[in-house]
Coordinates of C-alpha atoms and ligand atoms in Angstrom, one line a residue:
M1 CA -40.9 -28.7 31.3
I2 CA -41.6 -31.6 33.7
G3 CA -44.8 -32.8 35.2
I4 CA -45.9 -31.1 38.4
V5 CA -45.8 -34.3 40.5
Q6 CA -42.3 -35.0 39.3
A7 CA -41.1 -31.7 40.8
F8 CA -41.9 -32.9 44.3
A9 CA -39.8 -35.2 46.5
P10 CA -40.5 -37.5 49.5
T11 CA -37.3 -36.6 51.4
Y12 CA -34.9 -33.6 51.8
A13 CA -32.1 -35.6 50.2
R14 CA -34.2 -36.4 47.1
A15 CA -35.5 -32.8 47.0
R16 CA -31.9 -31.5 47.1
T17 CA -30.8 -33.9 44.3
Q18 CA -33.7 -32.8 42.1
F19 CA -32.9 -29.1 42.7
L20 CA -29.2 -29.7 41.8
E21 CA -30.2 -31.7 38.8
A22 CA -32.6 -29.0 37.6
A23 CA -29.9 -26.4 37.9
A24 CA -27.4 -28.6 36.0
T25 CA -30.0 -29.2 33.2
A26 CA -30.5 -25.4 33.0
S27 CA -26.6 -25.1 32.8
L28 CA -26.7 -22.8 35.9
P29 CA -23.8 -22.8 38.5
I30 CA -24.6 -23.9 42.0
E31 CA -23.3 -22.4 45.3
S32 CA -23.7 -24.8 48.2
H33 CA -23.4 -23.5 51.8
R34 CA -22.7 -26.6 53.9
H35 CA -24.5 -27.0 57.2
P36 CA -22.4 -28.2 60.1
L37 CA -24.6 -31.2 60.9
L38 CA -25.9 -34.2 59.0
G39 CA -29.4 -35.1 57.9
R40 CA -31.9 -37.7 59.1
D41 CA -30.4 -40.4 56.8
G42 CA -26.8 -39.2 57.3
E43 CA -26.8 -37.1 54.2
D44 CA -25.1 -33.7 53.8
L45 CA -27.1 -30.6 54.5
A46 CA -26.8 -27.3 52.7
M47 CA -28.4 -24.1 51.7
D48 CA -28.1 -24.3 47.9
V49 CA -28.2 -21.2 45.8
V50 CA -28.8 -20.9 42.0
R51 CA -28.9 -17.6 40.1
D52 CA -30.7 -17.5 36.8
G53 CA -29.7 -14.2 35.2
P54 CA -26.7 -11.9 34.9
P55 CA -24.8 -10.9 38.1
D56 CA -25.4 -7.2 37.5
A57 CA -29.1 -7.4 36.9
D58 CA -31.0 -4.4 38.2
K59 CA -34.1 -6.4 39.0
L60 CA -33.8 -9.4 41.3
L61 CA -36.5 -11.9 42.2
I62 CA -35.6 -14.2 45.1
V63 CA -37.6 -17.5 45.5
S64 CA -36.7 -19.3 48.7
S65 CA -37.9 -22.5 50.4
G66 CA -37.6 -24.3 53.7
C67 CA -37.6 -21.4 56.1
H68 CA -39.7 -23.7 58.3
G69 CA -37.8 -26.8 57.6
V70 CA -40.5 -29.4 56.9
E71 CA -42.5 -26.8 54.8
G72 CA -39.6 -27.1 52.3
F73 CA -41.3 -29.9 50.4
C74 CA -43.7 -27.6 48.7
G75 CA -41.2 -24.7 48.1
S76 CA -38.6 -27.1 46.7
G77 CA -41.2 -28.5 44.3
V78 CA -42.0 -25.0 43.1
Q79 CA -38.3 -24.2 42.6
V80 CA -37.6 -27.4 40.8
F81 CA -40.5 -27.0 38.5
A82 CA -39.6 -23.3 37.7
L83 CA -36.0 -24.3 36.8
H84 CA -37.4 -26.8 34.3
D85 CA -39.9 -24.3 32.9
Q86 CA -38.2 -22.7 29.8
E87 CA -41.1 -20.4 29.1
W88 CA -41.0 -18.9 32.6
R89 CA -37.2 -18.6 32.3
D90 CA -37.4 -16.9 28.9
L91 CA -40.0 -14.5 30.3
A92 CA -37.8 -13.5 33.2
H93 CA -34.8 -13.0 31.0
A94 CA -36.8 -10.9 28.5
Q95 CA -37.9 -8.6 31.4
G96 CA -34.3 -8.2 32.7
V97 CA -35.1 -10.0 35.9
A98 CA -32.5 -12.3 37.5
V99 CA -34.1 -15.0 39.6
L100 CA -32.2 -16.2 42.7
Y101 CA -33.4 -19.6 44.0
I102 CA -32.4 -20.3 47.6
H103 CA -33.1 -24.0 48.4
A104 CA -33.6 -25.0 52.0
L105 CA -33.1 -21.9 54.2
N106 CA -33.3 -24.4 57.1
P107 CA -32.0 -27.7 55.7
Y108 CA -31.7 -29.3 59.1
G109 CA -35.4 -28.9 59.8
F110 CA -36.3 -29.9 56.2
S111 CA -34.4 -33.2 56.6
H112 CA -35.5 -34.0 60.1
L113 CA -39.1 -33.0 59.4
R114 CA -39.0 -30.2 62.0
R115 CA -40.3 -26.7 61.8
T116 CA -37.3 -25.3 63.7
T117 CA -33.5 -25.1 63.1
H118 CA -31.0 -27.3 64.9
E119 CA -30.9 -24.5 67.5
N120 CA -34.6 -25.0 68.1
V121 CA -35.2 -21.6 66.5
D122 CA -38.2 -20.6 64.6
L123 CA -36.3 -19.0 61.8
N124 CA -38.5 -16.2 60.7
R125 CA -38.5 -14.9 64.3
N126 CA -34.7 -14.8 64.4
F127 CA -34.1 -11.6 62.4
H128 CA -33.5 -9.1 65.2
D129 CA -30.8 -6.7 66.1
F130 CA -29.4 -8.8 68.9
R131 CA -27.4 -5.8 70.3
Q132 CA -30.8 -4.3 71.3
P133 CA -33.1 -5.7 74.1
L134 CA -35.3 -8.4 72.7
P135 CA -39.1 -8.2 72.8
V136 CA -40.6 -9.8 75.9
N137 CA -43.7 -12.1 75.5
A138 CA -45.2 -12.0 79.0
A139 CA -48.2 -14.1 77.9
Y140 CA -45.8 -16.9 76.9
R141 CA -44.2 -16.9 80.3
E142 CA -47.6 -17.7 81.8
V143 CA -48.3 -20.6 79.4
A144 CA -44.8 -22.0 79.2
P145 CA -45.3 -24.6 82.0
L146 CA -48.6 -25.7 80.4
L147 CA -46.9 -26.3 77.0
L148 CA -44.0 -28.2 78.4
P149 CA -45.2 -29.9 81.6
D150 CA -42.7 -31.9 83.8
A151 CA -44.6 -35.1 83.0
W152 CA -44.7 -36.4 79.4
P153 CA -47.1 -37.3 77.9
P154 CA -49.2 -34.6 79.5
Q155 CA -51.4 -35.7 82.4
A156 CA -55.1 -34.9 83.0
D157 CA -54.2 -32.0 85.4
N158 CA -52.2 -30.4 82.5
E159 CA -55.1 -30.7 80.1
R160 CA -57.5 -29.1 82.7
A161 CA -55.1 -26.2 83.2
V162 CA -54.9 -25.6 79.5
Q163 CA -58.7 -25.6 79.2
A164 CA -59.0 -23.3 82.2
Y165 CA -56.6 -20.8 80.5
I166 CA -58.6 -20.9 77.3
A167 CA -61.9 -20.5 79.2
E168 CA -60.5 -17.5 81.0
H169 CA -58.6 -15.7 78.1
G170 CA -60.2 -17.2 74.9
G171 CA -58.7 -19.4 72.2
A172 CA -57.3 -16.5 70.2
A173 CA -55.3 -15.3 73.2
W174 CA -54.0 -18.8 73.8
Q175 CA -52.8 -19.0 70.2
A176 CA -51.4 -15.5 70.2
A177 CA -49.4 -16.2 73.4
I178 CA -47.7 -19.1 71.7
T179 CA -47.2 -18.0 68.1
R180 CA -46.1 -14.4 68.7
G181 CA -42.7 -15.8 69.4
Q182 CA -40.4 -15.6 72.4
H183 CA -36.7 -15.3 73.2
E184 CA -36.7 -16.6 76.8
F185 CA -37.3 -20.3 76.7
A186 CA -34.7 -22.1 74.5
Q187 CA -36.6 -25.4 74.8
G188 CA -39.9 -23.8 74.2
L189 CA -42.2 -23.2 71.1
Y190 CA -41.7 -20.4 68.6
F191 CA -38.3 -19.6 70.1
G192 CA -36.7 -16.8 68.2
G193 CA -33.2 -17.4 69.6
T194 CA -30.8 -15.0 71.3
A195 CA -28.3 -14.8 68.5
P196 CA -28.3 -15.1 64.7
T197 CA -28.7 -18.8 63.7
W198 CA -26.6 -20.6 61.1
S199 CA -29.4 -20.0 58.6
N200 CA -29.6 -16.3 59.4
Q201 CA -25.9 -15.8 59.0
T202 CA -25.7 -17.9 55.8
L203 CA -28.7 -16.1 54.2
R204 CA -27.2 -12.7 55.0
A205 CA -24.0 -13.8 53.3
V206 CA -26.0 -14.9 50.2
L207 CA -27.9 -11.6 50.1
R208 CA -24.6 -9.5 50.5
Q209 CA -23.3 -11.4 47.5
H210 CA -26.4 -11.3 45.3
G211 CA -28.5 -8.4 46.4
R212 CA -26.2 -5.5 46.4
R213 CA -26.3 -4.6 42.7
A214 CA -30.0 -4.8 42.3
S215 CA -32.1 -1.6 42.8
R216 CA -35.4 -3.5 42.8
V217 CA -35.7 -6.8 44.8
G218 CA -38.8 -9.0 45.0
W219 CA -38.9 -11.9 47.3
I220 CA -41.3 -14.9 47.4
D221 CA -40.6 -17.0 50.5
L222 CA -42.6 -20.2 50.1
H223 CA -44.4 -21.7 53.2
T224 CA -47.1 -24.3 53.9
G225 CA -49.1 -25.1 57.0
L226 CA -51.9 -22.5 56.8
G227 CA -54.9 -22.3 54.6
P228 CA -56.8 -24.9 52.4
S229 CA -54.7 -27.7 50.8
G230 CA -53.5 -26.9 47.3
L231 CA -54.4 -23.2 47.4
G232 CA -51.8 -20.5 47.0
E233 CA -52.4 -17.7 49.5
R234 CA -50.4 -14.5 50.0
I235 CA -50.1 -14.5 53.7
Y236 CA -48.0 -11.3 54.0
C237 CA -47.2 -8.6 51.5
G238 CA -44.8 -5.9 52.4
Ligands
ZN1 ZN1 -43.8 -21.4 57.6

């Protein structure tokens, strides 16, 4: 067991080191899937995978971090702490549950303190069947020029246009237009991409390797950015 504060790191590079050290301390093998680019400080980037439990376990719990890059600081801390928590590990073993820790689904965003991947993709909006037509976000089309105006920083006329949109449609509609995700503007916000990203393809390979033999799979994907500070909140259950 380590202290809670010790489990958290100030950079991606440090977070990765702590995760790898925690796996080594627990005598668990590490699978590293190398990212094609380097990090903010020139460090290697990877999606690191550690499995705690037998390869043929019927019950699998996945604990993943860094879907939204910079949000990985919290998820990594949870993973590092859990790997050092012998009581938790013994409990999972006794229940026949294998735990699969996936560190940094989006290592590029984690290191560069960005929400998106190096393809400017919002990763949890990237899991579509790309052979099918992609959803169209007509409202985003309307607000796209307001979000990324030609002049930067935005000028007064841009601010007036944003306020006019909100006055006409309401703040909730403004937010929904942006955060629903879109597949049309590759430079824009909440871009879901037009093809599977590196993270999508790598994660699918990890799941093919580790998920096939389990008949029951639970998955906790750790995020931050919503809700009160320091409070765990189940934002989606399905
Ligand atoms: Zn998130």
